[in-house]
PDB file of C-alpha atoms in Angstrom:
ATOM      1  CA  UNK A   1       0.000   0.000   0.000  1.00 90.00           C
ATOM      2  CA  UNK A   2       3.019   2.367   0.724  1.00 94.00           C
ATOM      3  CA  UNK A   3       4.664   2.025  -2.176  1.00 93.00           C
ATOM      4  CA  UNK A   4       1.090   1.710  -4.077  1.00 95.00           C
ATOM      5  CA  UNK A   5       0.775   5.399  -2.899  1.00 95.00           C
ATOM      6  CA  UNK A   6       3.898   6.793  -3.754  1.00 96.00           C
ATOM      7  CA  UNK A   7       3.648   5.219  -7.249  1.00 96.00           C
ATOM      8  CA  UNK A   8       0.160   6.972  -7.868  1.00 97.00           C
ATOM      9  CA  UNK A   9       1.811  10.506  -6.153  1.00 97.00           C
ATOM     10  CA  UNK A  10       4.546  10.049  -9.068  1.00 96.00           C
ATOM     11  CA  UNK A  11       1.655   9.938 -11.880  1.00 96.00           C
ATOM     12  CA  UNK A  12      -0.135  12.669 -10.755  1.00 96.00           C
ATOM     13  CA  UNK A  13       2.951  14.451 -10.300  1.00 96.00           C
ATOM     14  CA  UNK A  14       3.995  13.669 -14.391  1.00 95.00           C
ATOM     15  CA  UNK A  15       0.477  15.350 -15.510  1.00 95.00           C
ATOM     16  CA  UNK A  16       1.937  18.728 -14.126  1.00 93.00           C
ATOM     17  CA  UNK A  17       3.934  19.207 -17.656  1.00 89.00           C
ATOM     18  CA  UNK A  18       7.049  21.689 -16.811  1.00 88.00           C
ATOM     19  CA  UNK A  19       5.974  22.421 -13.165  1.00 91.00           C
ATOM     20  CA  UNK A  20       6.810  18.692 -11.782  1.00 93.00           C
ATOM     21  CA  UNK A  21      10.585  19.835 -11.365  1.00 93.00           C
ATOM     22  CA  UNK A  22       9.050  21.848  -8.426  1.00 94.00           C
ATOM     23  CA  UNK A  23       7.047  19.127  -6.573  1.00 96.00           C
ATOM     24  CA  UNK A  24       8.567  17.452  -3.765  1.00 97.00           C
ATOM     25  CA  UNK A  25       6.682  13.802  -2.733  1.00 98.00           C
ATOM     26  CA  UNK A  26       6.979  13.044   0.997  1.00 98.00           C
ATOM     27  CA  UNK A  27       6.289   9.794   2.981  1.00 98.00           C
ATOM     28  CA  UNK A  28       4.617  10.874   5.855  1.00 98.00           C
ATOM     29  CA  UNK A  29       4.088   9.135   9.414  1.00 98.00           C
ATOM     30  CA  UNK A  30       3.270  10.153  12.846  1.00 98.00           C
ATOM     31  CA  UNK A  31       3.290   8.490  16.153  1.00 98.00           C
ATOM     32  CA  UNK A  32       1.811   5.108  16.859  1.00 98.00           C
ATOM     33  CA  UNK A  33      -0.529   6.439  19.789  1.00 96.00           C
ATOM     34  CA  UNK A  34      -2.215   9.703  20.337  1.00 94.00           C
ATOM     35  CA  UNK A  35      -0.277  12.626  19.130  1.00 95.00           C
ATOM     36  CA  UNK A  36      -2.214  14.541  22.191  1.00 93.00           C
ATOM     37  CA  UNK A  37      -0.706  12.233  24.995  1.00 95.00           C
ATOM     38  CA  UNK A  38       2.949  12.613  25.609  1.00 97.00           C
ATOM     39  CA  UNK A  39       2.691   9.977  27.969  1.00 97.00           C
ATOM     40  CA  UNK A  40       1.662   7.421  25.390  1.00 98.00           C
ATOM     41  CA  UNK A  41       4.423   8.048  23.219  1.00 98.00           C
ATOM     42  CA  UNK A  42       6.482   4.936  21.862  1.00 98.00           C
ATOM     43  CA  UNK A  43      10.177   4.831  23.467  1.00 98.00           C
ATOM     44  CA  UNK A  44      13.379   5.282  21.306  1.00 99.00           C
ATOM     45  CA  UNK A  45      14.075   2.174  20.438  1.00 99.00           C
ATOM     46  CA  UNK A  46      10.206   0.654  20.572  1.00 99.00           C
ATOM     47  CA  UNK A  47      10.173   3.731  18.125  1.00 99.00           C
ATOM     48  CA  UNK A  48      13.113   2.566  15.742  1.00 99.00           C
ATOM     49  CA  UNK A  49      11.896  -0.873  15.941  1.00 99.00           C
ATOM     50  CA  UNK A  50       8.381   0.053  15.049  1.00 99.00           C
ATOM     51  CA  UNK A  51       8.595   2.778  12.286  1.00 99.00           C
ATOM     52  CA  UNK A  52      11.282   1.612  10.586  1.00 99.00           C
ATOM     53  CA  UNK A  53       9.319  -0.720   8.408  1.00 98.00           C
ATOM     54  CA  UNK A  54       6.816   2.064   6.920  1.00 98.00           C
ATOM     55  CA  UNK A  55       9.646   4.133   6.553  1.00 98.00           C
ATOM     56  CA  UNK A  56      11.555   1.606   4.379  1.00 98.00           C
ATOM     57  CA  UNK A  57       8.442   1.273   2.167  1.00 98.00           C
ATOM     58  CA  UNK A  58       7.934   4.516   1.542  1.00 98.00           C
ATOM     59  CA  UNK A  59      11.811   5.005   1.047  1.00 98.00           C
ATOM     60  CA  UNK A  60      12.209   2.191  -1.680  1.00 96.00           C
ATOM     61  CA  UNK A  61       8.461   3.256  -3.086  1.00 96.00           C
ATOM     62  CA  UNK A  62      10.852   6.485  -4.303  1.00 97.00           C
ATOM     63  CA  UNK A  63       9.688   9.671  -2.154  1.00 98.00           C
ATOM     64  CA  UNK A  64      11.535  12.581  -2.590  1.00 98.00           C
ATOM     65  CA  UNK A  65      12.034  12.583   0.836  1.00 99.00           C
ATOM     66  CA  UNK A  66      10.395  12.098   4.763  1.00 99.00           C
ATOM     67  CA  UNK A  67       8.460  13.605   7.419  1.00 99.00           C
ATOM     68  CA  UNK A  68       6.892  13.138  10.651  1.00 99.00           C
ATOM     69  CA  UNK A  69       4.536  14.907  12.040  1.00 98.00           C
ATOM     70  CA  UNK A  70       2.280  15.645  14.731  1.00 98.00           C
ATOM     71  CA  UNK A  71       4.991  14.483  16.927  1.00 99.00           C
ATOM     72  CA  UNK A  72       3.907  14.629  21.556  1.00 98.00           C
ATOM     73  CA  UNK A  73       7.322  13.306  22.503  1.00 99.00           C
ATOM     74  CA  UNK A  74      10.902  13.169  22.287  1.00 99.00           C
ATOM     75  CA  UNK A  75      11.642   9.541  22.789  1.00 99.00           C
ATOM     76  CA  UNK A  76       9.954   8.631  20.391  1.00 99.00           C
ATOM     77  CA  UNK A  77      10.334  11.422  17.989  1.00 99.00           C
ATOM     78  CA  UNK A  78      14.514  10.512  18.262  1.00 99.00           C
ATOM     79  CA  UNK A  79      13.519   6.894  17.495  1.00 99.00           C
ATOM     80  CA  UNK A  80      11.161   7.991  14.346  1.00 99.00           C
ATOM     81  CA  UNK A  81      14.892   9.977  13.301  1.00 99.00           C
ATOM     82  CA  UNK A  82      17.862   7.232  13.847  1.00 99.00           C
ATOM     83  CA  UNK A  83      15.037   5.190  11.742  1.00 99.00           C
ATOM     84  CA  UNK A  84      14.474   7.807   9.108  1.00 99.00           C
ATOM     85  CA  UNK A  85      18.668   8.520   8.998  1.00 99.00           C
ATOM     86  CA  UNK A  86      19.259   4.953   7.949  1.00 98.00           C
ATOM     87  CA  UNK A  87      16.943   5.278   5.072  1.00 98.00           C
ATOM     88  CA  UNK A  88      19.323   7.621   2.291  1.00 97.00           C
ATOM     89  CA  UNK A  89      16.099   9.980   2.255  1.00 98.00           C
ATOM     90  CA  UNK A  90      16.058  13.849   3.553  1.00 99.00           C
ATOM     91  CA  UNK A  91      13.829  13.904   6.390  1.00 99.00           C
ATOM     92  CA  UNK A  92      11.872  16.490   8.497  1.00 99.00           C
ATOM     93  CA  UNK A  93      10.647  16.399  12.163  1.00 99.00           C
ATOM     94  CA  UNK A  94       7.616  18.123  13.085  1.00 99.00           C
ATOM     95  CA  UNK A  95       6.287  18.298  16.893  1.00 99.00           C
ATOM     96  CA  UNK A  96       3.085  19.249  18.432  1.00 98.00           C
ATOM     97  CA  UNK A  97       3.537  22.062  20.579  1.00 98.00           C
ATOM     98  CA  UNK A  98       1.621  23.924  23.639  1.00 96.00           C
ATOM     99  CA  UNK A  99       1.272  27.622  24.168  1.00 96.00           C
ATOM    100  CA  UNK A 100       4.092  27.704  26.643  1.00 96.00           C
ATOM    101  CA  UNK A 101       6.300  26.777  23.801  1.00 98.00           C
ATOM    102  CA  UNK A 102       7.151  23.521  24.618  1.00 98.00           C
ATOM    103  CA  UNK A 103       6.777  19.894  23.444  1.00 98.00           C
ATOM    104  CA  UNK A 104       3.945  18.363  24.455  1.00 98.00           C
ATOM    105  CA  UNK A 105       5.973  16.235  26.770  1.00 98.00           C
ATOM    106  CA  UNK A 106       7.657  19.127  28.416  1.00 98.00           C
ATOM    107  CA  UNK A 107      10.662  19.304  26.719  1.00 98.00           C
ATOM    108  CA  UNK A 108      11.465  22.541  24.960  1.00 99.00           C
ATOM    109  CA  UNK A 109      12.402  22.998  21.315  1.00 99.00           C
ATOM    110  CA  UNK A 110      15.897  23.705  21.915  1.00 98.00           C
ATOM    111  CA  UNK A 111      16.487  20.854  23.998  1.00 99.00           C
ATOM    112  CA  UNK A 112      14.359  18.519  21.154  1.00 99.00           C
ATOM    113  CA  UNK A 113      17.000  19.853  18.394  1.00 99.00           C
ATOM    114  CA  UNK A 114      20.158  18.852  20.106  1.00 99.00           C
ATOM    115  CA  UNK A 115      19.121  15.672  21.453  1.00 99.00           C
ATOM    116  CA  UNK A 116      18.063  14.324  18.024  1.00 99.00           C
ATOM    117  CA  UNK A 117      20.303  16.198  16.360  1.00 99.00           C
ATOM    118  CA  UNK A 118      22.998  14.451  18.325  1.00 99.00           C
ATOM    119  CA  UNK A 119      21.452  10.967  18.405  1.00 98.00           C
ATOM    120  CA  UNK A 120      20.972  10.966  14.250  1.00 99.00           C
ATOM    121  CA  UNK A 121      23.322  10.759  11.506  1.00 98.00           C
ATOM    122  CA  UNK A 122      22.547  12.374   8.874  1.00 98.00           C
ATOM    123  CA  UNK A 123      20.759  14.801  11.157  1.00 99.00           C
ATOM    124  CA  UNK A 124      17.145  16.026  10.128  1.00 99.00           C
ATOM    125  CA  UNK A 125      17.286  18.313   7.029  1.00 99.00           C
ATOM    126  CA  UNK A 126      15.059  20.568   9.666  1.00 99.00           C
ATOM    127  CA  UNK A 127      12.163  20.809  12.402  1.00 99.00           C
ATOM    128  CA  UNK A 128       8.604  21.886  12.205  1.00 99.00           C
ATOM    129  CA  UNK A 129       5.858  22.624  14.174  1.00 99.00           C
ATOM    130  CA  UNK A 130       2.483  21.427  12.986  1.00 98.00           C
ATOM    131  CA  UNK A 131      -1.463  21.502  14.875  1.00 96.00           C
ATOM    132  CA  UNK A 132      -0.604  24.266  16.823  1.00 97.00           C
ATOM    133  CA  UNK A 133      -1.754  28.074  16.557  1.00 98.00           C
ATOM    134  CA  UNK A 134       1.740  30.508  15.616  1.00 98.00           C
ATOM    135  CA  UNK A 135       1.645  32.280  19.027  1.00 98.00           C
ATOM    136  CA  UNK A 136       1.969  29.139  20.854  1.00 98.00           C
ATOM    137  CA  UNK A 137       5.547  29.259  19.723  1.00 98.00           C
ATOM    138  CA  UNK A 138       6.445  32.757  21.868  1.00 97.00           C
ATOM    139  CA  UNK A 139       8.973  33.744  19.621  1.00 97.00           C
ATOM    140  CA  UNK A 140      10.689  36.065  21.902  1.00 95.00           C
ATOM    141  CA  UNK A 141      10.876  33.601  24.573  1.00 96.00           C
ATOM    142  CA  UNK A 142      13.282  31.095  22.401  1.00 98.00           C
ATOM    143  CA  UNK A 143      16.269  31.184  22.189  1.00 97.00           C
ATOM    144  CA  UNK A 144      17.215  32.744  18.778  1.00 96.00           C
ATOM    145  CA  UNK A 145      19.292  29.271  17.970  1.00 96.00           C
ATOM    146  CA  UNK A 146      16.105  27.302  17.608  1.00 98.00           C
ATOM    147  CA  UNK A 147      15.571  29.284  14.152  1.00 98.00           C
ATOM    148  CA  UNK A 148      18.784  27.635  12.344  1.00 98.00           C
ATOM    149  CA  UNK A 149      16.763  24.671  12.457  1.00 99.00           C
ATOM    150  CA  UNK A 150      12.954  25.452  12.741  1.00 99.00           C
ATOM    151  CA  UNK A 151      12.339  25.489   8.704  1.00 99.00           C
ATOM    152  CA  UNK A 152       8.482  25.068   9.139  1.00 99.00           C
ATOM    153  CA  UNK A 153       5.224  25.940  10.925  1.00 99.00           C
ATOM    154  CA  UNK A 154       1.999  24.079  10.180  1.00 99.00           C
ATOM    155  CA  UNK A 155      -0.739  26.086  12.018  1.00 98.00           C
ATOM    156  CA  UNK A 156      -4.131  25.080  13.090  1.00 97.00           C
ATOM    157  CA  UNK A 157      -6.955  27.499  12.727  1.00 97.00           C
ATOM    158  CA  UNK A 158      -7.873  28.185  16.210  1.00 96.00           C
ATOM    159  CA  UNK A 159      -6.246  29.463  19.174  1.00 95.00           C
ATOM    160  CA  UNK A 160      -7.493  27.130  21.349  1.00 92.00           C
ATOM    161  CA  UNK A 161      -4.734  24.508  22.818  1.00 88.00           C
ATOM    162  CA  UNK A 162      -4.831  20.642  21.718  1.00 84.00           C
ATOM    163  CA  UNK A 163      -7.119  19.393  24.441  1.00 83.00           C
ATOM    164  CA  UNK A 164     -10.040  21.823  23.636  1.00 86.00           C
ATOM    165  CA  UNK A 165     -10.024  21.229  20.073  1.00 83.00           C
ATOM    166  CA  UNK A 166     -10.143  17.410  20.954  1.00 80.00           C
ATOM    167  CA  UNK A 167     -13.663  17.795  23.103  1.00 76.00           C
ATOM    168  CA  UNK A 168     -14.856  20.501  20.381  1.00 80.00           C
ATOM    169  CA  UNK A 169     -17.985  19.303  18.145  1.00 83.00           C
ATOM    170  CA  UNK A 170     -18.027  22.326  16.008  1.00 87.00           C
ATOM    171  CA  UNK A 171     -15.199  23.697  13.801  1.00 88.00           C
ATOM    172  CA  UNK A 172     -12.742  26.576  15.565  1.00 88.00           C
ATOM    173  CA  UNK A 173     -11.222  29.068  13.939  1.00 91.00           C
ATOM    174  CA  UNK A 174      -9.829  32.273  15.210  1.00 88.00           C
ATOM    175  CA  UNK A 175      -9.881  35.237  12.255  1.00 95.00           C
ATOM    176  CA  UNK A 176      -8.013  34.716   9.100  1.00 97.00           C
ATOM    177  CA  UNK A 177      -5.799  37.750   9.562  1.00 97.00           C
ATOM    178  CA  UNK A 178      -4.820  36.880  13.025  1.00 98.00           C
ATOM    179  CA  UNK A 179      -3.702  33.882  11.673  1.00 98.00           C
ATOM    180  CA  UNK A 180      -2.207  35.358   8.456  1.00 98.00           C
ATOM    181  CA  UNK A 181       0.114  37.981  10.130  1.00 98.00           C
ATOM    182  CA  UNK A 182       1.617  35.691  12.395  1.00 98.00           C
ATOM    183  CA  UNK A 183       2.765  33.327  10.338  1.00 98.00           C
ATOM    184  CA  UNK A 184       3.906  36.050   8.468  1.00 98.00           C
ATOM    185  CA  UNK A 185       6.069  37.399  10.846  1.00 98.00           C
ATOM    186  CA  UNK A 186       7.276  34.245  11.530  1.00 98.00           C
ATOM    187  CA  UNK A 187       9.404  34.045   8.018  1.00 98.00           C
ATOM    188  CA  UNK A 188      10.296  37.760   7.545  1.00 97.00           C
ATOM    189  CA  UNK A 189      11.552  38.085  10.635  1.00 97.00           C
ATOM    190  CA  UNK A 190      12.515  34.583  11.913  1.00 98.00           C
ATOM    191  CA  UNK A 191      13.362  32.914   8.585  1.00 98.00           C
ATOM    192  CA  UNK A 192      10.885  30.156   9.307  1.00 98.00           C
ATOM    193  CA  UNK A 193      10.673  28.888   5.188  1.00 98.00           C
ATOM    194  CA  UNK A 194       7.541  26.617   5.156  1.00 98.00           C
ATOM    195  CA  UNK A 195       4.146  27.842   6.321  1.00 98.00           C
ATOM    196  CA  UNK A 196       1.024  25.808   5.718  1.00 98.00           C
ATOM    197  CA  UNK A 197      -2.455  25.172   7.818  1.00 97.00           C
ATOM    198  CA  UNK A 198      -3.429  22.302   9.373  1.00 97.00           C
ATOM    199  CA  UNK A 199      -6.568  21.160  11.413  1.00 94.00           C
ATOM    200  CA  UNK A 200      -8.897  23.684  10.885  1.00 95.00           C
ATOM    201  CA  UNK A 201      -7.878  25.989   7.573  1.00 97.00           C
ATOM    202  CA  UNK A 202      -9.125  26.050   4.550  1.00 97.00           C
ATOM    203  CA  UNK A 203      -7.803  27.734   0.675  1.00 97.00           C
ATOM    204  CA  UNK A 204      -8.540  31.332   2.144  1.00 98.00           C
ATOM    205  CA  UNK A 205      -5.927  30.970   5.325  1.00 98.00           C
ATOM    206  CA  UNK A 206      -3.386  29.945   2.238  1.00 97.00           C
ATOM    207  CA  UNK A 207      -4.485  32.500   0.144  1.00 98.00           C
ATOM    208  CA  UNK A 208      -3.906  35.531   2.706  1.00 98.00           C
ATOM    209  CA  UNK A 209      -0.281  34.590   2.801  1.00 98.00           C
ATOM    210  CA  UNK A 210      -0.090  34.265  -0.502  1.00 96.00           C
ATOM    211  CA  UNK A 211      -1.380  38.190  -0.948  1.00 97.00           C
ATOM    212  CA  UNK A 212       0.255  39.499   1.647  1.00 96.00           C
ATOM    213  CA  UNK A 213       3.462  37.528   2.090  1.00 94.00           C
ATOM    214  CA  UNK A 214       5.250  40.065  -0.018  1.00 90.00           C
ATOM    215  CA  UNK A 215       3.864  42.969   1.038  1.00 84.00           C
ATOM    216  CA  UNK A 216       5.609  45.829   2.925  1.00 60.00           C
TER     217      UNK A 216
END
């Protein structure tokens, strides 16, 4: 099925004529458990031993390269990594984080970067942060080091932190240009290079940083 997938990504990708030099495919994975509870997380090497088979599929199915996302805890976030490393792909890490800044399990960004970083060889090509709202990150509360390595930021819609979206029976959004200007601000003045929406957005939370991305 994984390499099914990638081989179907890599037709639709040849029907883009000139533009397929510019699309990327990625093999995509999260945690085993529930990327809201830290405490469920898989540990490093129950983490290598358990992703490393999906991540071999999707390696040898051809994708351009790999991500993880939606990612509660370190242990096994390092595990998903040394897996990944072994595989000859580029690879991203993306984490879940709260709106003190920090990992779901506790652990702050900083901290996250080095120990994988460390622990992995070929380190991650980068981090991001995915189903979180932009100020959850409290820029000027990090430590300006993270931003060598944070290369993306995946924002929900709404402002509202992880475990009130997960009782929530209605969509949640906060306003568009809220949303817009922050991530904004997070690559013109932090260098952050990917933005994109997750749970929650739609074409017009795209489309306002498309319009206004460039504008002074």
């Amino acid at each position: 099925m994984n390499e099914d997938t990638v081989d179907f990504l890599k037709q639709l990708r040849c029907t883009w004529s000139s533009w397929k030099e510019n699309i990327a495919i990625g093999g995509m994975i999260g945690c085993k458990n529930d990327c809201y509870t830290p405490s469920e997380g898989l540990s490093l090497q129950d983490a290598y031993d358990f992703h490393s088979w999906q991540l071999n599929k999707l390696a040898d199915g051809g994708v351009d390269f790999l991500i993880a996302e939606s990612l509660p805890a370190v242990p096994e976030a390092t595990g998903i990594a040394q897996a990944m490393s072994k595989t000859a792909k580029p690879y991203i890490i993306s984490f879940v984080i709260n709106r003190d800044g920090k990992i779901l399990d506790g652990n702050t960004l900083e901290s996250a970067f080095h120990e994988i970083d460390s622990a992995c060889d070929p380190a991650p090509t980068g981090y991001m942060i995915n189903c979180s709202y932009p100020s959850f990150l409290n820029v000027d509360k990090q430590p300006g080091s993270i931003f060598s390595r944070l290369i993306g930021f995946i924002a929900n819609a709404s402002s509202l932190d992880q475990s009130e979206l997960d009782r929530a029976t209605t969509l949640k959004a906060d306003d568009i240009s809220d949303w817009g200007n922050r991530m904004i601000e997070l690559n013109k003045k932090y260098g952050v290079k990917i933005l994109g929406g997750c749970c929650g957005t739609n074409r017009e939370h795209l489309k306002y940083i498309v319009q206004n991305l460039n504008k002074n």
